[in-house]
Amino acid sequence: MSAELVCFNRSCRARFPITEVTYNCPLCGRLLEAAYPGLALDSESLKATWRSRRTCNQPLDQSGVWRYREIIPFLENYDSVVTLREGNTPLLPANGAAEYGGLDHITFKHQGFNPTGSFKDNGMTCGVAQARRLGMKRVACVSTGNTSASMAAYASAAGLEPLIFIPHGNISYGKLAQALEYGARTFQVEANFDQILALVRQLAERLGIYLLNSINPFRIEGQKTIMVEMLDQRDWVSPDWVVLPGGNLGNTSAFGKGLRELKQLGFIRNVPRLAVIQAEGSAPFYELYRDSERGKLKSVPHPETLATAIKIGDPVSWPKALHEVMESNGVVEKVTEQEIADAKAVIGKCGIGCEPASAATLAGTRKLTATGVMRRDADVVAVLTGNLLKDPDYIYRYHTGQLEAPGGRMIEANFGNRPVVVPNDAERIASLLSSSF
Ligand code: F0G
């Protein structure tokens, strides 16, 4: 078995050594992906091996990514791997959220339980391992916050220098704080995500810096394992749907690739349908899906949403993501700021909580059941991509009726939970408590 980089473009399929530092095909410009020609796995025995590794004390086995290393075999050995014990995220059923979403049941795969609080850690451990294998010293990314937090942590843990480029004033403080604390050199650029990505690609080429955005195919390999772990936790029974938020669309590409490979290799019988949810003000992929005749994504020059993680108008991975949505017989939906905010509060009230972009999943589910695309009795796994504490400012504003949507409209606190100021007086507090029941 060998690993190589292959052009994603089905009519090009140019091949390159797995150690080539290139993200786009030099022949046709499309993104590359890792491929393993001739890979054949004994699925039944591996299922048992993977399960038994959960109780092992070896770092590689404790990682919810490297535990599944046979399905991401791009390294020759594991000397370059740094793990913070990423993955290992729970599947959480939530009755209140199911009811709100128009379903009998829903299960959240909560990637916010990762070491830096988002799904990016699954991919980052792989991207950083490849960077070290290649002998890179500096790594860079542009980010709406979570990629940078994750890259900062993994690069610093690996002894690499992390360089972070973020849209000035447009990421949450929780995420910016992580980048600073993990020791990344942080540049707040006065431009939006899409513009900064173009800038960083130029810089990376000029200065020989390794890029760890989701155009990096090894990040995608790591994010595949989110689906592998989810299926392992479900004893290899596929759900009907996997719902996820869509921004730069790396995750959609990764989930689709992972699920297809699991089917080809005999681990699962059916591939679940992907439902990708975008925020209304940053929904170029939704528009493309609605008008797939067009064949090409029309970018949104000034994307807007309070869910800053998915505030992206020109997603680089759209061709891969479109392929995966179509292959899985999936759908793309969009939701409003109000719908995201309310869904987020509902997820919070289940005792689970998540950041705004993640709540697009439940908001989208509610829309898809209302229109009959998703059946009430469907078996649905929604992926919560980031931790509740990533964006506390948003939460406080929502619950106190101060959350303003782009354009100036106030978000209604339909599920608001205002804190109450009280005097230091047991009598008064007791009477307040009795009046509320
Ligand atoms: N949810 C969260 C919490 C994210 O941080 C992101 C992406 C997404 C969803 C969308 O995932 O890009 O794979 O479609 N955040 C990136 C970042 C862009 O820079 O942290 P996607």
Coordinates of C-alpha atoms and ligand atoms in Angstrom, one line a residue:
M1 CA 0.0 0.0 0.0
S2 CA 1.3 3.4 -0.9
A3 CA 0.0 6.9 -0.1
E4 CA -0.1 9.7 -2.7
L5 CA -1.6 13.1 -3.4
V6 CA -4.2 13.0 -6.2
C7 CA -5.9 15.9 -7.9
F8 CA -9.5 15.9 -6.8
N9 CA -10.7 16.9 -10.3
R10 CA -12.1 13.6 -11.8
S11 CA -11.0 14.5 -15.3
C12 CA -7.4 15.3 -14.2
R13 CA -6.5 12.9 -11.4
A14 CA -2.8 14.0 -11.6
R15 CA -0.7 12.2 -8.9
F16 CA 2.1 13.5 -6.7
P17 CA 4.3 12.1 -4.0
I18 CA 2.7 12.2 -0.6
T19 CA 5.6 14.5 0.6
E20 CA 5.1 17.1 -2.1
V21 CA 4.3 20.5 -0.6
T22 CA 1.5 21.6 -2.8
Y23 CA -2.2 22.2 -2.1
N24 CA -3.5 22.8 -5.6
C25 CA -2.9 20.8 -8.7
P26 CA -0.2 22.5 -10.8
L27 CA -2.0 21.2 -13.9
C28 CA -5.6 22.2 -13.4
G29 CA -5.6 24.3 -10.2
R30 CA -8.1 22.1 -8.2
L31 CA -7.4 20.9 -4.6
L32 CA -5.5 17.7 -4.0
E33 CA -6.5 14.9 -1.7
A34 CA -4.7 12.0 0.0
A35 CA -5.3 8.6 -1.7
Y36 CA -4.2 5.1 -0.8
P37 CA -4.3 3.0 -4.0
G38 CA -4.7 -0.6 -3.1
L39 CA -5.8 0.0 0.5
A40 CA -7.7 -3.1 1.7
L41 CA -8.6 -3.4 5.4
D42 CA -10.0 -6.3 7.3
S43 CA -13.0 -4.3 8.6
E44 CA -14.2 -6.9 11.2
S45 CA -10.9 -7.4 12.9
L46 CA -10.1 -3.7 12.8
K47 CA -13.4 -2.8 14.4
A48 CA -12.3 -5.0 17.3
T49 CA -8.8 -3.6 17.4
W50 CA -10.0 0.0 17.4
R51 CA -12.5 -0.7 20.2
S52 CA -9.8 -2.3 22.3
R53 CA -7.4 0.6 21.8
R54 CA -9.9 2.8 23.8
T55 CA -8.7 1.2 27.0
C56 CA -5.0 1.4 26.2
N57 CA -2.6 3.9 27.8
Q58 CA -0.5 4.5 24.7
P59 CA -0.8 8.1 23.5
L60 CA -1.6 7.1 19.9
D61 CA -4.3 4.8 21.0
Q62 CA -5.8 7.4 23.4
S63 CA -6.1 9.8 20.5
G64 CA -9.6 9.7 18.9
V65 CA -7.8 10.3 15.6
W66 CA -4.7 8.1 15.7
R67 CA -6.6 5.2 17.2
Y68 CA -8.0 4.9 13.6
R69 CA -4.6 5.2 12.0
E70 CA -5.2 2.4 9.5
I71 CA -7.7 4.5 7.7
I72 CA -5.4 7.6 7.4
P73 CA -2.2 5.8 6.5
F74 CA -0.2 8.8 5.1
L75 CA 2.7 8.6 7.5
E76 CA 5.6 6.1 7.2
N77 CA 6.0 6.1 11.0
Y78 CA 4.4 8.0 13.9
D79 CA 7.6 9.8 15.2
S80 CA 6.2 13.2 14.0
V81 CA 2.9 12.9 15.7
V82 CA 1.9 15.2 18.6
T83 CA -1.4 14.3 20.2
L84 CA -3.3 16.3 22.8
R85 CA -5.8 13.3 23.0
E86 CA -8.1 15.0 20.4
G87 CA -11.3 13.4 19.4
N88 CA -12.9 11.1 22.0
T89 CA -16.0 13.4 21.8
P90 CA -19.4 12.2 23.0
L91 CA -22.6 11.4 21.3
L92 CA -25.3 13.2 23.3
P93 CA -29.0 12.6 22.9
A94 CA -31.2 15.6 23.6
N95 CA -35.0 15.4 23.8
G96 CA -35.6 19.1 24.0
A97 CA -33.6 19.8 20.9
A98 CA -35.3 16.9 19.1
E99 CA -38.7 18.3 19.8
Y100 CA -37.6 21.8 18.7
G101 CA -36.1 20.3 15.5
G102 CA -39.3 18.4 14.7
L103 CA -37.8 15.0 15.3
D104 CA -38.5 12.1 17.6
H105 CA -34.8 11.9 18.4
I106 CA -31.6 13.7 17.8
T107 CA -28.0 13.0 18.8
F108 CA -25.3 15.6 18.9
K109 CA -21.7 14.6 18.1
H110 CA -20.1 17.3 20.2
Q111 CA -16.7 18.3 18.8
G112 CA -16.6 21.1 21.4
F113 CA -15.2 18.5 23.8
N114 CA -11.9 18.6 22.0
P115 CA -8.7 19.9 23.7
T116 CA -9.0 23.4 22.1
G117 CA -12.8 23.2 22.0
S118 CA -13.5 22.6 18.3
F119 CA -13.4 19.9 15.6
K120 CA -10.3 21.5 14.2
D121 CA -8.2 19.5 16.6
N122 CA -9.0 16.2 14.7
G123 CA -7.5 17.7 11.5
M124 CA -4.7 19.7 13.1
T125 CA -2.9 16.7 14.8
C126 CA -2.6 15.3 11.2
G127 CA -1.6 18.5 9.6
V128 CA 1.1 19.2 12.2
A129 CA 2.4 15.6 12.0
Q130 CA 2.9 16.1 8.2
A131 CA 4.6 19.5 8.8
R132 CA 7.1 17.8 11.1
R133 CA 7.6 14.9 8.8
L134 CA 8.5 17.4 6.1
G135 CA 10.9 19.2 8.4
M136 CA 8.9 22.5 8.4
K137 CA 9.7 25.0 11.0
R138 CA 6.9 27.5 10.6
V139 CA 3.2 26.9 10.0
A140 CA 0.5 29.4 9.1
C141 CA -3.3 29.7 8.7
V142 CA -6.0 32.3 8.2
S143 CA -8.9 31.6 10.4
T144 CA -12.3 32.7 11.7
G145 CA -10.9 31.7 15.1
N146 CA -11.1 27.9 15.7
T147 CA -8.4 26.8 13.2
S148 CA -6.0 29.4 14.6
A149 CA -6.7 28.3 18.2
S150 CA -6.1 24.7 17.3
M151 CA -3.1 25.3 15.1
A152 CA -1.5 27.5 17.8
A153 CA -1.9 24.7 20.4
Y154 CA -0.6 21.8 18.2
A155 CA 2.2 23.8 16.6
S156 CA 3.5 25.0 19.9
A157 CA 3.2 21.6 21.4
A158 CA 5.2 20.3 18.5
G159 CA 7.9 22.9 18.7
L160 CA 6.9 24.7 15.5
E161 CA 6.3 28.4 15.1
P162 CA 2.6 29.2 14.6
L163 CA 1.7 32.3 12.5
I164 CA -1.9 33.3 12.6
F165 CA -3.8 35.7 10.4
I166 CA -7.3 36.7 11.4
P167 CA -9.9 39.2 10.2
H168 CA -9.4 42.2 12.5
G169 CA -12.4 42.7 14.8
N170 CA -14.3 39.7 13.4
I171 CA -13.4 36.8 15.6
S172 CA -14.6 36.0 19.1
Y173 CA -12.4 36.9 22.1
G174 CA -12.4 33.4 23.3
K175 CA -10.7 32.2 20.2
L176 CA -8.3 35.1 19.9
A177 CA -7.4 34.6 23.6
Q178 CA -6.5 31.0 22.8
A179 CA -4.1 31.9 20.0
L180 CA -2.3 34.4 22.2
E181 CA -2.1 32.0 25.2
Y182 CA -0.8 29.1 23.1
G183 CA 2.0 31.4 21.9
A184 CA 1.2 32.1 18.2
R185 CA 2.4 35.2 16.4
T186 CA -0.9 36.7 15.7
F187 CA -1.7 39.2 12.9
Q188 CA -5.1 40.9 12.8
V189 CA -5.5 41.8 9.2
E190 CA -7.9 44.5 8.0
A191 CA -9.6 42.3 5.5
N192 CA -12.1 39.5 5.4
F193 CA -11.4 35.8 5.6
D194 CA -11.4 35.2 1.9
Q195 CA -9.1 38.1 1.2
I196 CA -6.7 37.0 3.9
L197 CA -6.6 33.5 2.6
A198 CA -5.3 34.8 -0.8
L199 CA -2.7 36.9 1.1
V200 CA -1.5 34.0 3.2
R201 CA -1.2 31.7 0.3
Q202 CA 1.1 34.2 -1.4
L203 CA 3.2 34.6 1.8
A204 CA 3.4 30.9 2.4
E205 CA 4.8 30.3 -1.1
R206 CA 7.3 33.2 -0.8
L207 CA 8.6 32.4 2.6
G208 CA 8.4 28.6 2.6
I209 CA 5.8 28.4 5.3
Y210 CA 3.6 25.4 5.6
L211 CA -0.1 26.1 5.3
L212 CA -2.5 24.5 7.7
N213 CA -5.9 25.8 6.4
S214 CA -8.4 23.1 5.3
I215 CA -6.9 23.3 1.8
N216 CA -4.2 21.1 3.4
P217 CA -5.2 17.5 2.5
F218 CA -3.9 16.1 5.8
R219 CA -6.3 18.2 7.8
I220 CA -9.1 16.6 5.8
E221 CA -7.7 13.1 6.6
G222 CA -7.9 13.9 10.4
Q223 CA -11.4 15.3 10.2
K224 CA -12.5 12.1 8.5
T225 CA -12.1 10.4 11.8
I226 CA -14.9 12.4 13.3
M227 CA -17.2 10.1 11.2
V228 CA -15.2 7.0 12.0
E229 CA -15.4 7.6 15.7
M230 CA -19.2 8.4 15.5
L231 CA -19.8 5.1 13.7
D232 CA -17.6 3.2 16.1
Q233 CA -19.8 4.7 18.9
R234 CA -22.9 3.6 17.1
D235 CA -21.6 0.0 16.6
W236 CA -21.2 0.8 12.9
V237 CA -24.9 1.5 12.3
S238 CA -25.2 4.5 10.0
P239 CA -27.6 7.3 10.8
D240 CA -30.0 8.5 8.1
W241 CA -28.6 12.0 8.2
V242 CA -25.4 13.8 9.4
V243 CA -26.1 17.5 9.8
L244 CA -23.2 20.0 9.9
P245 CA -22.6 23.7 9.5
G246 CA -20.8 24.8 6.3
G247 CA -18.2 27.6 6.1
N248 CA -15.1 27.0 4.1
L249 CA -16.5 23.5 3.5
G250 CA -13.5 21.5 4.6
N251 CA -15.5 19.5 7.0
T252 CA -18.2 18.6 4.5
S253 CA -15.4 17.4 2.2
A254 CA -13.8 15.4 5.0
F255 CA -17.1 13.8 6.2
G256 CA -18.1 12.8 2.7
K257 CA -14.6 11.3 1.9
G258 CA -14.6 9.5 5.2
L259 CA -18.0 8.0 4.8
R260 CA -17.4 6.9 1.3
E261 CA -14.2 5.2 2.2
L262 CA -15.8 3.5 5.2
K263 CA -18.4 2.0 2.8
Q264 CA -15.8 1.0 0.1
L265 CA -13.7 -0.7 2.8
G266 CA -16.7 -2.6 4.1
F267 CA -17.1 -0.9 7.5
I268 CA -20.7 0.3 6.9
R269 CA -23.5 -0.7 4.6
N270 CA -25.0 2.8 3.9
V271 CA -23.6 6.3 3.6
P272 CA -25.8 8.8 5.6
R273 CA -27.1 11.8 3.8
L274 CA -25.2 15.0 4.5
A275 CA -27.2 18.1 5.3
V276 CA -25.0 21.2 5.2
I277 CA -26.4 24.3 6.9
Q278 CA -25.2 27.9 6.1
A279 CA -26.0 31.2 7.7
E280 CA -28.2 33.3 5.4
G281 CA -25.8 36.2 5.0
S282 CA -22.9 33.8 4.1
A283 CA -24.6 31.2 2.0
P284 CA -22.8 30.9 -1.4
F285 CA -22.9 27.1 -1.2
Y286 CA -26.6 27.1 -0.6
E287 CA -27.1 29.2 -3.7
L288 CA -24.9 26.9 -5.7
Y289 CA -26.8 23.9 -4.5
R290 CA -30.2 25.5 -5.4
D291 CA -28.9 26.3 -8.9
S292 CA -26.4 23.5 -9.5
E293 CA -26.9 23.9 -13.3
R294 CA -24.6 26.9 -12.8
G295 CA -21.7 24.6 -12.0
K296 CA -19.6 27.2 -10.4
L297 CA -19.8 28.9 -7.0
K298 CA -20.6 32.6 -7.0
S299 CA -18.8 34.1 -4.0
V300 CA -20.5 36.5 -1.6
P301 CA -18.2 39.6 -1.5
H302 CA -19.3 40.8 1.9
P303 CA -20.4 37.8 4.0
E304 CA -22.4 38.6 7.1
T305 CA -23.4 36.6 10.2
L306 CA -23.0 36.7 13.9
A307 CA -21.9 33.1 13.7
T308 CA -18.4 34.4 12.8
A309 CA -16.9 30.9 12.5
I310 CA -18.8 30.5 9.2
K311 CA -18.6 34.1 8.0
I312 CA -17.0 33.0 4.7
G313 CA -18.1 34.2 1.2
D314 CA -15.7 32.3 -1.0
P315 CA -15.3 28.7 0.4
V316 CA -12.3 27.1 -1.2
S317 CA -13.4 23.5 -0.8
W318 CA -16.7 23.9 -2.6
P319 CA -16.0 21.5 -5.5
K320 CA -15.1 18.7 -3.1
A321 CA -18.1 19.6 -0.8
L322 CA -20.5 19.7 -3.8
H323 CA -19.3 16.3 -4.9
E324 CA -19.8 14.9 -1.4
V325 CA -23.3 16.4 -1.0
M326 CA -24.4 14.9 -4.3
E327 CA -22.8 11.5 -3.7
S328 CA -24.6 11.2 -0.4
N329 CA -27.9 12.4 -1.9
G330 CA -27.6 15.2 0.6
V331 CA -29.0 18.7 0.9
V332 CA -27.9 22.3 1.7
E333 CA -30.1 24.6 3.7
K334 CA -29.7 28.2 5.0
V335 CA -30.9 29.7 8.2
T336 CA -31.4 33.2 9.6
E337 CA -29.6 34.9 12.5
Q338 CA -32.8 34.6 14.6
E339 CA -33.1 30.9 13.9
I340 CA -29.4 30.3 14.8
A341 CA -29.7 32.2 18.1
D342 CA -32.9 30.4 19.2
A343 CA -31.6 27.0 18.3
K344 CA -28.5 27.7 20.2
A345 CA -30.4 28.6 23.3
V346 CA -32.4 25.4 23.0
I347 CA -29.2 23.4 22.8
G348 CA -28.0 25.2 25.8
K349 CA -31.1 24.5 27.8
C350 CA -30.5 20.8 27.1
G351 CA -27.4 21.2 29.2
I352 CA -25.2 20.7 26.2
G353 CA -24.5 24.2 24.7
C354 CA -22.4 25.1 21.7
E355 CA -21.1 28.1 19.8
P356 CA -23.3 30.0 17.3
A357 CA -22.1 28.3 14.1
S358 CA -22.8 24.8 15.6
A359 CA -26.4 25.8 16.4
A360 CA -27.1 26.2 12.7
T361 CA -27.4 22.4 12.6
L362 CA -30.5 22.4 14.8
A363 CA -31.9 25.5 13.1
G364 CA -31.4 23.7 9.7
T365 CA -32.9 20.5 11.0
R366 CA -36.0 22.3 12.1
K367 CA -36.4 23.8 8.6
L368 CA -35.8 20.4 6.9
T369 CA -38.4 18.6 9.0
A370 CA -40.9 21.5 8.4
T371 CA -40.5 21.1 4.7
G372 CA -40.7 17.3 4.8
V373 CA -37.2 16.8 3.5
M374 CA -36.3 15.1 6.8
R375 CA -38.8 12.7 8.3
R376 CA -39.8 13.1 12.0
D377 CA -38.6 9.5 12.7
A378 CA -35.3 10.0 11.0
D379 CA -32.1 8.9 12.7
V380 CA -30.1 12.2 12.9
V381 CA -26.6 13.0 14.1
A382 CA -25.9 16.7 14.2
V383 CA -22.3 17.8 14.7
L384 CA -21.8 20.5 17.2
T385 CA -18.5 21.9 15.9
G386 CA -17.5 24.2 18.8
N387 CA -17.7 24.7 22.5
L388 CA -20.2 27.1 24.2
L389 CA -17.4 29.1 25.8
K390 CA -15.9 30.1 22.5
D391 CA -18.2 33.1 22.3
P392 CA -19.6 34.1 25.7
D393 CA -20.3 37.7 24.5
Y394 CA -22.9 36.5 22.0
I395 CA -24.6 34.5 24.8
Y396 CA -24.9 37.3 27.2
R397 CA -26.2 39.6 24.6
Y398 CA -28.9 37.1 23.5
H399 CA -30.2 36.4 27.0
T400 CA -30.3 40.1 27.8
G401 CA -32.0 41.2 24.6
Q402 CA -28.9 43.1 23.3
L403 CA -27.9 40.9 20.4
E404 CA -27.9 42.9 17.2
A405 CA -27.9 41.1 13.8
P406 CA -25.9 42.5 10.9
G407 CA -27.9 45.3 9.4
G408 CA -29.1 46.5 12.8
R409 CA -32.1 44.3 13.5
M410 CA -32.3 43.2 17.1
I411 CA -32.5 39.4 17.7
E412 CA -35.5 38.5 19.9
A413 CA -34.6 36.7 23.0
N414 CA -37.3 34.1 22.5
F415 CA -35.6 31.7 24.9
G416 CA -33.9 34.5 26.9
N417 CA -32.8 33.9 30.4
R418 CA -32.0 37.2 32.0
P419 CA -29.9 37.4 35.2
V420 CA -31.6 39.2 38.0
V421 CA -29.9 41.7 40.3
V422 CA -31.0 41.2 43.9
P423 CA -30.2 42.8 47.3
N424 CA -28.3 40.8 49.8
D425 CA -31.5 39.9 51.6
A426 CA -32.7 36.3 52.1
E427 CA -36.3 37.4 52.7
R428 CA -36.5 39.3 49.3
I429 CA -34.8 36.4 47.4
A430 CA -37.1 33.8 49.0
S431 CA -40.2 35.8 48.0
L432 CA -38.9 36.3 44.5
L433 CA -38.3 32.5 44.2
S434 CA -41.8 31.7 45.5
S435 CA -43.4 34.1 43.0
S436 CA -41.8 32.5 40.1
F437 CA -43.4 29.1 40.7
Ligands
F0G1 N1 -18.2 25.4 12.9 C1 -17.2 26.0 13.5 C2 -17.3 26.2 15.0 C3 -16.1 26.5 12.8 O1 -15.0 27.1 13.4 C4 -16.1 26.3 11.4 C5 -14.9 26.8 10.6 C6 -17.2 25.7 10.8 C7 -18.2 25.3 11.6 C8 -17.2 25.5 9.3 O2 -16.4 24.4 8.9 O3 -15.0 25.6 7.2 O4 -15.0 23.1 7.4 O5 -17.1 24.3 6.6 N2 -14.0 27.5 11.0 C9 -12.8 27.8 10.2 C10 -11.8 28.5 11.1 C11 -13.1 28.5 8.9 O6 -11.0 29.3 10.6 O7 -11.8 28.2 12.3 P1 -15.9 24.4 7.4

